[in-house]
Tab-separated table of C-alpha atoms in Angstrom:
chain	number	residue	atom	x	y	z
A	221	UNK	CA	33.932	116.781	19.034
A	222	UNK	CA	32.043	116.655	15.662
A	223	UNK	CA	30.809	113.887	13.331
A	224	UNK	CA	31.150	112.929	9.717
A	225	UNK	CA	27.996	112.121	8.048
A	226	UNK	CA	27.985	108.248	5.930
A	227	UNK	CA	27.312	110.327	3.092
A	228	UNK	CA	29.511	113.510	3.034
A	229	UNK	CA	32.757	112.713	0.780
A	230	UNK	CA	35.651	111.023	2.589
A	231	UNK	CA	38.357	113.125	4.786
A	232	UNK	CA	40.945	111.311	2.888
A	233	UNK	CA	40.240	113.022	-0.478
A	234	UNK	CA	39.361	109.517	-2.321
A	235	UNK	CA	36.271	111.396	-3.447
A	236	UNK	CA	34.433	108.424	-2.508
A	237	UNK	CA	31.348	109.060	0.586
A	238	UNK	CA	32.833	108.428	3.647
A	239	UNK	CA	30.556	105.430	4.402
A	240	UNK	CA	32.294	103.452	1.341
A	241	UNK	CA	35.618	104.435	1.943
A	242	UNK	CA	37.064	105.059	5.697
A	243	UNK	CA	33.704	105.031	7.179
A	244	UNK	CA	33.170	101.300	7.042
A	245	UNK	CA	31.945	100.370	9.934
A	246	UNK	CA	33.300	103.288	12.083
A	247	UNK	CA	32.409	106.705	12.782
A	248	UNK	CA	35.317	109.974	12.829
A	249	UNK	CA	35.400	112.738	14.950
A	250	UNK	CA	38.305	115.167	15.554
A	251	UNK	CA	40.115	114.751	18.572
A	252	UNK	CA	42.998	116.646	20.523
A	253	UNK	CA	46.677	115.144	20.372
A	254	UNK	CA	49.315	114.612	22.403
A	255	UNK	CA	51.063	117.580	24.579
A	256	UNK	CA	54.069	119.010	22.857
A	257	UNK	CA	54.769	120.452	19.580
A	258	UNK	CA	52.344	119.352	17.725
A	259	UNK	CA	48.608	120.519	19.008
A	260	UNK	CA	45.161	119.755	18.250
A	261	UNK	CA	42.230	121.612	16.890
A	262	UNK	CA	38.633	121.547	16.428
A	263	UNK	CA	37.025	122.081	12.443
A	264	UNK	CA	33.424	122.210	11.652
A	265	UNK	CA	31.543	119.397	10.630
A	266	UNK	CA	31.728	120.676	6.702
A	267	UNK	CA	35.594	121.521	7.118
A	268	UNK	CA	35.700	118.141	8.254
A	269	UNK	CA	33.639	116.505	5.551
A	270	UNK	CA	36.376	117.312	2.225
A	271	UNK	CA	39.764	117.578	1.613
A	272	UNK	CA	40.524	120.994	2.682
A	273	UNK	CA	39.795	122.484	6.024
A	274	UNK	CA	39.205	126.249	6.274
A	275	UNK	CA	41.149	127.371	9.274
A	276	UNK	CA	39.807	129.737	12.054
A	277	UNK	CA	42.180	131.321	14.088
A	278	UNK	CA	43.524	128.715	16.449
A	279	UNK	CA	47.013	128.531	17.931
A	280	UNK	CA	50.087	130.837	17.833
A	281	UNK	CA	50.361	131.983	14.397
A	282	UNK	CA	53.393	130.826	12.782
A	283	UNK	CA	54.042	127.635	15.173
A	284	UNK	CA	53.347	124.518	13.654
A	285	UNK	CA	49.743	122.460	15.191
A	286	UNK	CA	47.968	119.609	14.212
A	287	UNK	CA	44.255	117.758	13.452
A	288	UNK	CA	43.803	114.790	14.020
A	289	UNK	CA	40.844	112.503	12.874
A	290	UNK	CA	39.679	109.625	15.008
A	291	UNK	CA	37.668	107.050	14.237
A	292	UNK	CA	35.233	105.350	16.528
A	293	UNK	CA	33.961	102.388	15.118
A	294	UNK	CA	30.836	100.922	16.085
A	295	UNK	CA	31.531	97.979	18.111
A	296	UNK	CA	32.572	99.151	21.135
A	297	UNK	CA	35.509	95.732	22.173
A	298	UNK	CA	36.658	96.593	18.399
A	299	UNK	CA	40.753	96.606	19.420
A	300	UNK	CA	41.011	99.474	17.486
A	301	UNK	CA	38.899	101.436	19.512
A	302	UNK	CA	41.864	101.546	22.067
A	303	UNK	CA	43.735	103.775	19.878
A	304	UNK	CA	42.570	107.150	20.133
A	305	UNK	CA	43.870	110.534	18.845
A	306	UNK	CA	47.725	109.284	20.528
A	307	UNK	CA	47.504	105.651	18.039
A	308	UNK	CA	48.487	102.721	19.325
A	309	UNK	CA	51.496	100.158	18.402
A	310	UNK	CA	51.434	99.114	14.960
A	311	UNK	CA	51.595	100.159	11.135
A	312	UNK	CA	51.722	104.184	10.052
A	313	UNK	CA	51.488	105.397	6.588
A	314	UNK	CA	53.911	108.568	6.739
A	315	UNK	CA	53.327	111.474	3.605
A	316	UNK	CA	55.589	113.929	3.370
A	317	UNK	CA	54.210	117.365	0.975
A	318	UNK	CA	56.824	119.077	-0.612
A	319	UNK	CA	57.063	122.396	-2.145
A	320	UNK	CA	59.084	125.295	-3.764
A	321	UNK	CA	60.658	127.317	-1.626
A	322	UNK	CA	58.533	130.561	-0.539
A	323	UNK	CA	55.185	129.017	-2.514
A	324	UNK	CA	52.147	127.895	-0.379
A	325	UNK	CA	50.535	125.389	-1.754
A	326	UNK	CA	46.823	126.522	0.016
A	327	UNK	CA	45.512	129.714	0.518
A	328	UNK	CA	46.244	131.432	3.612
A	329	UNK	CA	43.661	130.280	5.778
A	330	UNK	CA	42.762	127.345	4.359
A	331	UNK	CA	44.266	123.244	5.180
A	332	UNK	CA	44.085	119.681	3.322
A	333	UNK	CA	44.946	116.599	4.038
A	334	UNK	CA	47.888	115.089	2.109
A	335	UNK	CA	45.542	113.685	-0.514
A	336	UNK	CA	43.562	116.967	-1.604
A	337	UNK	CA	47.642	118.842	-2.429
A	338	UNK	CA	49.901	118.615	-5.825
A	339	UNK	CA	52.807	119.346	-4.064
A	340	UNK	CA	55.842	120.457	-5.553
A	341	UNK	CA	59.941	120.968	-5.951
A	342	UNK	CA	62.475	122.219	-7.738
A	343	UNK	CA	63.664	118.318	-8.437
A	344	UNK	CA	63.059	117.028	-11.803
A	345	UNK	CA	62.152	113.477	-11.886
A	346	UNK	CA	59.618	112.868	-14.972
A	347	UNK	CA	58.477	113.899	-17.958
A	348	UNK	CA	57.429	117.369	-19.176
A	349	UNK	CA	60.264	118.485	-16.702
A	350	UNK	CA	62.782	116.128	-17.631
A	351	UNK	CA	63.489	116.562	-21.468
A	352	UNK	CA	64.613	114.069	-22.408
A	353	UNK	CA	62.930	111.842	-24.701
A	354	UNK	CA	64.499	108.518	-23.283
A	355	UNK	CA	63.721	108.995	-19.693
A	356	UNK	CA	61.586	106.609	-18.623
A	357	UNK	CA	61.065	106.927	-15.049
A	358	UNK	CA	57.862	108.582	-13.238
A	359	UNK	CA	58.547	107.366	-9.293
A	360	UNK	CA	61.547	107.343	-7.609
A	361	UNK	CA	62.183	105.488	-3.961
A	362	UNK	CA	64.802	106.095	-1.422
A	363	UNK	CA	66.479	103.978	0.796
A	364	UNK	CA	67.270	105.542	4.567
A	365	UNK	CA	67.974	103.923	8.278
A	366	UNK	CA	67.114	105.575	11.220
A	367	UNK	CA	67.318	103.543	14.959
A	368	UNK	CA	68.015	100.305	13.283
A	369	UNK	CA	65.003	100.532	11.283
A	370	UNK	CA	64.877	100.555	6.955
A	371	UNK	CA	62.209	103.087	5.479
A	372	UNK	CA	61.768	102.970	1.836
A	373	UNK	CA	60.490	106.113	0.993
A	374	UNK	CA	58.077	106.130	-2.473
A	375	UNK	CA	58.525	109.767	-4.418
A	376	UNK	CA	55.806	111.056	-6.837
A	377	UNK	CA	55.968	113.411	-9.014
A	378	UNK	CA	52.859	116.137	-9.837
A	379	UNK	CA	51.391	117.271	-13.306
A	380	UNK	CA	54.437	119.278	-14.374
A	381	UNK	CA	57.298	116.226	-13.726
A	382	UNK	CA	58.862	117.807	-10.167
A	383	UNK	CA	59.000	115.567	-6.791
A	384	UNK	CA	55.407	116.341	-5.299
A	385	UNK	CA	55.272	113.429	-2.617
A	386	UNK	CA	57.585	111.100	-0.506
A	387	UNK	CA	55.428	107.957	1.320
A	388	UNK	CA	56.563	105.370	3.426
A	389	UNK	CA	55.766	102.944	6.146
A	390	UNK	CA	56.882	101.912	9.468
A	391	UNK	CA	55.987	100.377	12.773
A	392	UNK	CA	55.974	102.674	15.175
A	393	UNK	CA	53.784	103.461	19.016
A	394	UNK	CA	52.055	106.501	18.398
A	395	UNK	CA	51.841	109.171	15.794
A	396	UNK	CA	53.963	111.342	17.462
A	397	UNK	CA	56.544	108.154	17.436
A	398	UNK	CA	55.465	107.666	13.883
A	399	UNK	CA	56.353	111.394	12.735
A	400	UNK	CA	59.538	111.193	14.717
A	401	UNK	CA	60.978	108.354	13.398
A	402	UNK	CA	59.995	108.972	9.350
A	403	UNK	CA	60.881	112.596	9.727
A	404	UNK	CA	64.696	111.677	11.313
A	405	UNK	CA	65.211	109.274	8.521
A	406	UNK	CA	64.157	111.525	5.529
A	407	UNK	CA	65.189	114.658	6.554
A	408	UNK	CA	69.145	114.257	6.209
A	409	UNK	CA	68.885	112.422	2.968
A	410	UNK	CA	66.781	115.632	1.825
A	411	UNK	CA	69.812	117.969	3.852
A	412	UNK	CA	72.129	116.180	1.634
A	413	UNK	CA	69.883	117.235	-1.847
A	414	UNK	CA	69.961	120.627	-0.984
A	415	UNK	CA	73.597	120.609	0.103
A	416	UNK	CA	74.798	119.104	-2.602
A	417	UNK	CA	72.548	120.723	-5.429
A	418	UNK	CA	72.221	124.171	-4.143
A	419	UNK	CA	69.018	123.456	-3.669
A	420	UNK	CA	66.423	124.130	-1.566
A	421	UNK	CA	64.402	120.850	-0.338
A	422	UNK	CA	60.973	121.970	1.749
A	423	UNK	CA	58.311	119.713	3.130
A	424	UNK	CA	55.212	121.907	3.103
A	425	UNK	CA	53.408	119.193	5.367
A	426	UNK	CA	53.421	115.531	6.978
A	427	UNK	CA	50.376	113.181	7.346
A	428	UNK	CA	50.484	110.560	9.576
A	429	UNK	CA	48.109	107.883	9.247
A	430	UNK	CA	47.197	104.702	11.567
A	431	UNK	CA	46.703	102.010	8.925
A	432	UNK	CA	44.541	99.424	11.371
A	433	UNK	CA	42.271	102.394	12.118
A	434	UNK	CA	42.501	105.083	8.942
A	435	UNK	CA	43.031	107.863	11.610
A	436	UNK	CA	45.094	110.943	10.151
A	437	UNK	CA	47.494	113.466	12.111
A	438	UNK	CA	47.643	116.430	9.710
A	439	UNK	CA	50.291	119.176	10.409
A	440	UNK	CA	49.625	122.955	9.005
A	441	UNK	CA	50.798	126.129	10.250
A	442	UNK	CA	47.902	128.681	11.674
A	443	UNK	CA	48.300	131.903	9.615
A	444	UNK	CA	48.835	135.175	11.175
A	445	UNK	CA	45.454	137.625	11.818
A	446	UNK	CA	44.856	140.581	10.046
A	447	UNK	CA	45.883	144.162	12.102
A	448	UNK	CA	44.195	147.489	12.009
A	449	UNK	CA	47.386	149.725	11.175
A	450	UNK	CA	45.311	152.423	13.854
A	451	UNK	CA	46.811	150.221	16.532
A	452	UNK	CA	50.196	151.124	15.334
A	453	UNK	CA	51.690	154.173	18.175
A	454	UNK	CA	53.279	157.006	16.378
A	455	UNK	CA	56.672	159.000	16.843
A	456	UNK	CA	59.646	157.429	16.105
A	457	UNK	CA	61.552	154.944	17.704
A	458	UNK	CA	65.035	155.325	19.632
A	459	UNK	CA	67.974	153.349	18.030
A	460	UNK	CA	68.220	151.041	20.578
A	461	UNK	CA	64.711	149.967	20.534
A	462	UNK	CA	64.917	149.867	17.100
A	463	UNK	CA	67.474	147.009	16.922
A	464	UNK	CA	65.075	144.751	19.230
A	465	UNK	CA	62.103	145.478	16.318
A	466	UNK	CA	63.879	144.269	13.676
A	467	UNK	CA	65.404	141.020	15.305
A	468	UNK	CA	61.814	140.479	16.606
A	469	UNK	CA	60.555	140.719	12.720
A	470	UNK	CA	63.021	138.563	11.811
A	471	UNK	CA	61.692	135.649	13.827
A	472	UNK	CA	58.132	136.368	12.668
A	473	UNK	CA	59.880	136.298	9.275
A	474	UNK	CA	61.524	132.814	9.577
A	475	UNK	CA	59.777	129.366	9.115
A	476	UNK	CA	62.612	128.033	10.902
A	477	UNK	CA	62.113	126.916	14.538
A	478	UNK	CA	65.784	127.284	15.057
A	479	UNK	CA	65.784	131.080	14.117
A	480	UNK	CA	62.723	132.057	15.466
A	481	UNK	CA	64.303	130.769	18.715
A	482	UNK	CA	67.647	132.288	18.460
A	483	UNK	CA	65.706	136.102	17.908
A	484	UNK	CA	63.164	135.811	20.671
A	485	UNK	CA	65.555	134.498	23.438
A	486	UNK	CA	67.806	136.815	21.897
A	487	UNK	CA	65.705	139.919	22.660
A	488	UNK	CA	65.722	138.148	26.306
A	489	UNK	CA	69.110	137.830	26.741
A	490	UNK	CA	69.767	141.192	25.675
A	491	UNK	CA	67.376	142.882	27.819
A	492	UNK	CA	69.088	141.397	30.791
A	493	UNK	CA	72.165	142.632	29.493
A	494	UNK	CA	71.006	145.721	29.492
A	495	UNK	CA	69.508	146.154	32.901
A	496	UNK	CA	72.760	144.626	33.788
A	497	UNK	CA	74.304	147.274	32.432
A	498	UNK	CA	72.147	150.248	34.100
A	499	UNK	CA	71.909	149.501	37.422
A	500	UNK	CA	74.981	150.725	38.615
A	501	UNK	CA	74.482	153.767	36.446
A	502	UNK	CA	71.046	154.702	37.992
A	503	UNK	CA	72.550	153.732	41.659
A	504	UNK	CA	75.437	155.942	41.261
A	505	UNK	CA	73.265	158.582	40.249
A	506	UNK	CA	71.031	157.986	43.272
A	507	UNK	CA	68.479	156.730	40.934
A	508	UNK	CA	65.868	154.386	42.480
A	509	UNK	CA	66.313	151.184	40.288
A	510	UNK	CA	63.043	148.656	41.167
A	511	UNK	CA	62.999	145.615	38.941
A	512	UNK	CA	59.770	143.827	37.752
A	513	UNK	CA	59.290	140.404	38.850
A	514	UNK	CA	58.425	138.604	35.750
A	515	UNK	CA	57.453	134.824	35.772
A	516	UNK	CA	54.598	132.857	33.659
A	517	UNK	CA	51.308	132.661	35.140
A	518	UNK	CA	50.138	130.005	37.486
A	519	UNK	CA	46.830	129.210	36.011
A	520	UNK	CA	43.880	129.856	32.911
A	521	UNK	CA	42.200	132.889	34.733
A	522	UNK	CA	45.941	134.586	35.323
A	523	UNK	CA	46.858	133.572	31.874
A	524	UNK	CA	44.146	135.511	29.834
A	525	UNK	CA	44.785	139.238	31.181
A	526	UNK	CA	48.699	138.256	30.865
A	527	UNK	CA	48.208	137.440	27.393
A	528	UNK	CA	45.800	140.143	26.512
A	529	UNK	CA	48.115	142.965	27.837
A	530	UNK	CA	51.280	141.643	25.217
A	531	UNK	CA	49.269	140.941	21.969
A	532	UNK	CA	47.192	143.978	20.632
A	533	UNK	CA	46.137	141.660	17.666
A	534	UNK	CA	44.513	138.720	19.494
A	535	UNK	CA	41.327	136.443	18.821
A	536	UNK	CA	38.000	136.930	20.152
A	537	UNK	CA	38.896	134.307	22.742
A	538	UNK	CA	42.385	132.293	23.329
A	539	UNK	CA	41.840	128.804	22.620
A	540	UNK	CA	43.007	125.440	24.608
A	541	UNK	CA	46.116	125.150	22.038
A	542	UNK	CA	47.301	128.840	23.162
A	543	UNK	CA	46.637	128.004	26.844
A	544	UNK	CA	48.520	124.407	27.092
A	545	UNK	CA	51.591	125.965	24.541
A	546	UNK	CA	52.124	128.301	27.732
A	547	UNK	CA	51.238	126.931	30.924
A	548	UNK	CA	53.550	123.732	30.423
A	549	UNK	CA	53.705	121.694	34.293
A	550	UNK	CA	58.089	123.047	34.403
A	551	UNK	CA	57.020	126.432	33.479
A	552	UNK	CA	53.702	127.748	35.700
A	553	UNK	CA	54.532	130.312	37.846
A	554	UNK	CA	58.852	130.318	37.372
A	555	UNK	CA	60.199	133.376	36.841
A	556	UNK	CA	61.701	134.052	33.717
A	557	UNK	CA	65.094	134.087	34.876
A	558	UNK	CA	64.685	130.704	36.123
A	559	UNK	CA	63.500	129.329	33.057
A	560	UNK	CA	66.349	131.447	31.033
A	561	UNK	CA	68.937	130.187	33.369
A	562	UNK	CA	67.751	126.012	33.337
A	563	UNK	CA	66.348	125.609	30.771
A	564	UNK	CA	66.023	128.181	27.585
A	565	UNK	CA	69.739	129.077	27.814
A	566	UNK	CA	71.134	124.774	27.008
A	567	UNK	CA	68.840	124.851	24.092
A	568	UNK	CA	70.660	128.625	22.714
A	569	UNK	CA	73.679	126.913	23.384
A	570	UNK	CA	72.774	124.099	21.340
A	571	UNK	CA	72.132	126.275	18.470
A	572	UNK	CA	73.651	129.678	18.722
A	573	UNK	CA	77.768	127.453	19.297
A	574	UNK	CA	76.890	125.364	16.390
A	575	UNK	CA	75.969	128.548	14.595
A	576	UNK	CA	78.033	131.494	15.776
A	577	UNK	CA	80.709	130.619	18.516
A	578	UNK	CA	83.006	128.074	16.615
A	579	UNK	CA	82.064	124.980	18.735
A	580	UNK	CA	81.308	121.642	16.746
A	581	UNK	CA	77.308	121.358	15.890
A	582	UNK	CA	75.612	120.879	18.463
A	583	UNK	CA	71.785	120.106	16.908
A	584	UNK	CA	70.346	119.333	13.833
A	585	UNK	CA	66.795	120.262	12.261
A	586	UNK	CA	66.778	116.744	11.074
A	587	UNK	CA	67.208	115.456	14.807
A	588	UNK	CA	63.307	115.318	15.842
A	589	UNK	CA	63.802	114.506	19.188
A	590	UNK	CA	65.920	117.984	19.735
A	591	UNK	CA	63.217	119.588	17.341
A	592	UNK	CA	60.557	119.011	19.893
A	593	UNK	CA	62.200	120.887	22.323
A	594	UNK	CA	62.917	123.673	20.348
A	595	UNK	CA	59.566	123.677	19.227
A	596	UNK	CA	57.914	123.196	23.167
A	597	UNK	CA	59.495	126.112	24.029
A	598	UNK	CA	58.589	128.508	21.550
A	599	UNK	CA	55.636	129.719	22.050
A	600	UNK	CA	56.690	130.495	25.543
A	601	UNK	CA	60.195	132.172	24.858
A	602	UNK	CA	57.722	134.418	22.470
A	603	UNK	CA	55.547	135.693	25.103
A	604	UNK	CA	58.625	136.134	27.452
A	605	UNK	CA	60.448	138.457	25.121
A	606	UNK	CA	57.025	140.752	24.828
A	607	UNK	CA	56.685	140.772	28.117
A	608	UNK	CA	60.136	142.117	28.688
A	609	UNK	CA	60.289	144.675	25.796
A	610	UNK	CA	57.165	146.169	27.124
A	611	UNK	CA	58.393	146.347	30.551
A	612	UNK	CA	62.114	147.771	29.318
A	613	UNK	CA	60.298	150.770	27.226
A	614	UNK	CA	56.905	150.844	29.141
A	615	UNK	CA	56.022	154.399	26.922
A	616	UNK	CA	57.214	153.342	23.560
A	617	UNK	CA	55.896	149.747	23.344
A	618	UNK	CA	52.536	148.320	22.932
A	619	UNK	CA	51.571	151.465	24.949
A	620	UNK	CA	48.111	151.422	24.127
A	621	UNK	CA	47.975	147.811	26.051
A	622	UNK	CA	46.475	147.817	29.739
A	623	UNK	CA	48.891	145.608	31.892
A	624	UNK	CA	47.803	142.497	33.504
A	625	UNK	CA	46.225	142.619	37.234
């Protein structure tokens, strides 16, 4: 946990010092955040202090995480010193970042709260990008309903006239609650723009932020780490192996959650096949056929050597967000055909039918409270299909790995 000093500038980007903006009477500190999806992580104190954040590694690359900022404040029976990094019941500001397909708005390694991006579109909505001379508007605001519930979202444009922004309100219990219920009722109407324009509509990032306390859940996605191209085996790869490769680079690929999913368990699925399919061929050909027993470990101390035999490109040390992603309370210590079996293979099916197999859809990216399965499970579905593809061709992949006690 870190502090904000009263006089660095504001988290919030106001530009004002934090003692005459959000630091009234409170102090901030970075805190973790619920378990699920969304994860926390810890910045230094001058990461903290601006706008932007310059990301360490932390996290699975690729998977979406969060920060969020708490703020203590100094009495300690203020109410809103109940909240904490989960929020309490009341009002949330909800920003929603746009941008152009396939163009970050940051640098690589580097994060900002809501207030310190220009986002950006391809949706005209103001002058220079609007030409002509009679349009008047600079704002737009949609109308959605999601549970019952109104939002009225508020859209900005940046410097150049596109949709940068979309801001609304609404009571909700947590953050998490906050993010789920803003996200489900912007999403389709933004589904619908790029259905019906050809267009694609992509929020870059959502802030979430407790008004009666000023705290701030910030979503970014942890980049990947760079590789020494030594660690790379040579010779060439069989054809069969070489189909699993490419559908595993096509979920690193993908910023979907749905994808990625489909190619890892995929690879899984496939694998099984595949033994499937060789065990009576190695029987009948007096073969000894001995399976490995593969499961998720039970605890942090089997976890790290697990981890460390799959991923030759790994930090220094794996952080808290790696180790709670994996060892989720259903998952410790099943076997992987378990967790195929319950639980991995309804969420394919939810998916891959809607997708592929002709049934009616099944889930929707704009359905947050499916997304957060999908995006639970990720992480671990990941690590499973590594696990198996160096176990299926134990002298062609990650070969230069030592396996796990």
């Amino acid at each position: 946990m870190i502090k904000l000093g009263r006089n660095d500038p504001c988290h919030c980007g106001s530009g004002k010092k934090y003692k005459r903006c959000h630091g009234r009477n409170s102090t901030p500190r970075a805190v973790s955040t619920p378990a699920g999806p969304y994860k926390a992580a810890k910045v230094d104190k001058a990461g903290l202090a601006s706008p932007s954040v310059n990301l360490g590694h932390m996290g699975f690359p690729g998977f979406a995480q969060a920060i969020v900022v708490e703020h203590v404040f100094a009495d300690p029976n203020d109410p809103r010193n109940r909240s904490g990094p989960v929020g309490q019941p009341g009002k949330y500001e909800v920003t929603f970042v746009l941008q152009s397909s396939g163009y970050p708005l940051t640098s690589e390694t580097r994060a900002s709260f809501a207030e310190g991006l220009t986002g950006d579109s391809h949706l005209a909505i103001s002058k220079p990008a609007i030409a002509d001379p009679t349009w008047t508007w600079t704002n737009i605001r949609i109308r959605s309903r999601f549970e019952g519930d109104e939002f009225l979202f508020e859209g900005t444009p940046n410097d150049r006239g596109f949709l940068a922004k979309l801001v609304t309100a609404c009571n909700a219990a947590t953050f998490q609650d906050a993010y789920r219920k803003a996200s489900s009722a912007l999403h389709p109407a933004i589904s619908n723009w790029s259905l019906t324009l050809d267009i694609p509509v992509a929020v870059y990032q959502t802030d979430v932020k407790e008004m009666s306390t000023g705290g701030t859940r910030m979503t970014f996605t942890p980049p990947y780490p760079v590789a020494s191209f030594a660690l790379i085996p040579g010779g060439e790869l069989p054809p069969e192996l070489m189909g699993y490769a490419s559908v595993y680079r096509e979920g690193l690929l993908s910023n979907s959650p749905l994808y990625q999913f489909l190619c890892y368990f995929k690879i899984i699925e496939s694998i099984r096949s595949r033994r499937a399919r060789l065990a009576p061929e190695r029987r009948a050909a007096g073969v000894s056929l001995t399976q490995p027993f593969e499961r998720i470990p039970i605890d942090e101390t089997e976890l790290i050597p697990w981890l460390n035999a799959i991923f030759p490109v790994r930090p220094a040390a794996w952080d808290k967000m790696v180790i709670d992603s994996i060892l989720l309370p259903e998952a410790t210590g099943r076997s992987f055909t378990y967790l195929s079996d319950s639980v991995l293979t309804e969420l394919r099916h939810n998916i891959a039918h809607a997708l592929f197999e002709g049934a009616e859809l099944g889930i929707s990216i704009d359905d947050q409270t499916k997304m957060e399965a999908v995006h639970r499970w990720l992480p671990i579905v990941k690590c499973m299909a590594r696990r198996m593809l160096k176990n299926e061709f134990r002298n062609l992949v990650l070969s230069r790995l030592a396996d796990p006690p």
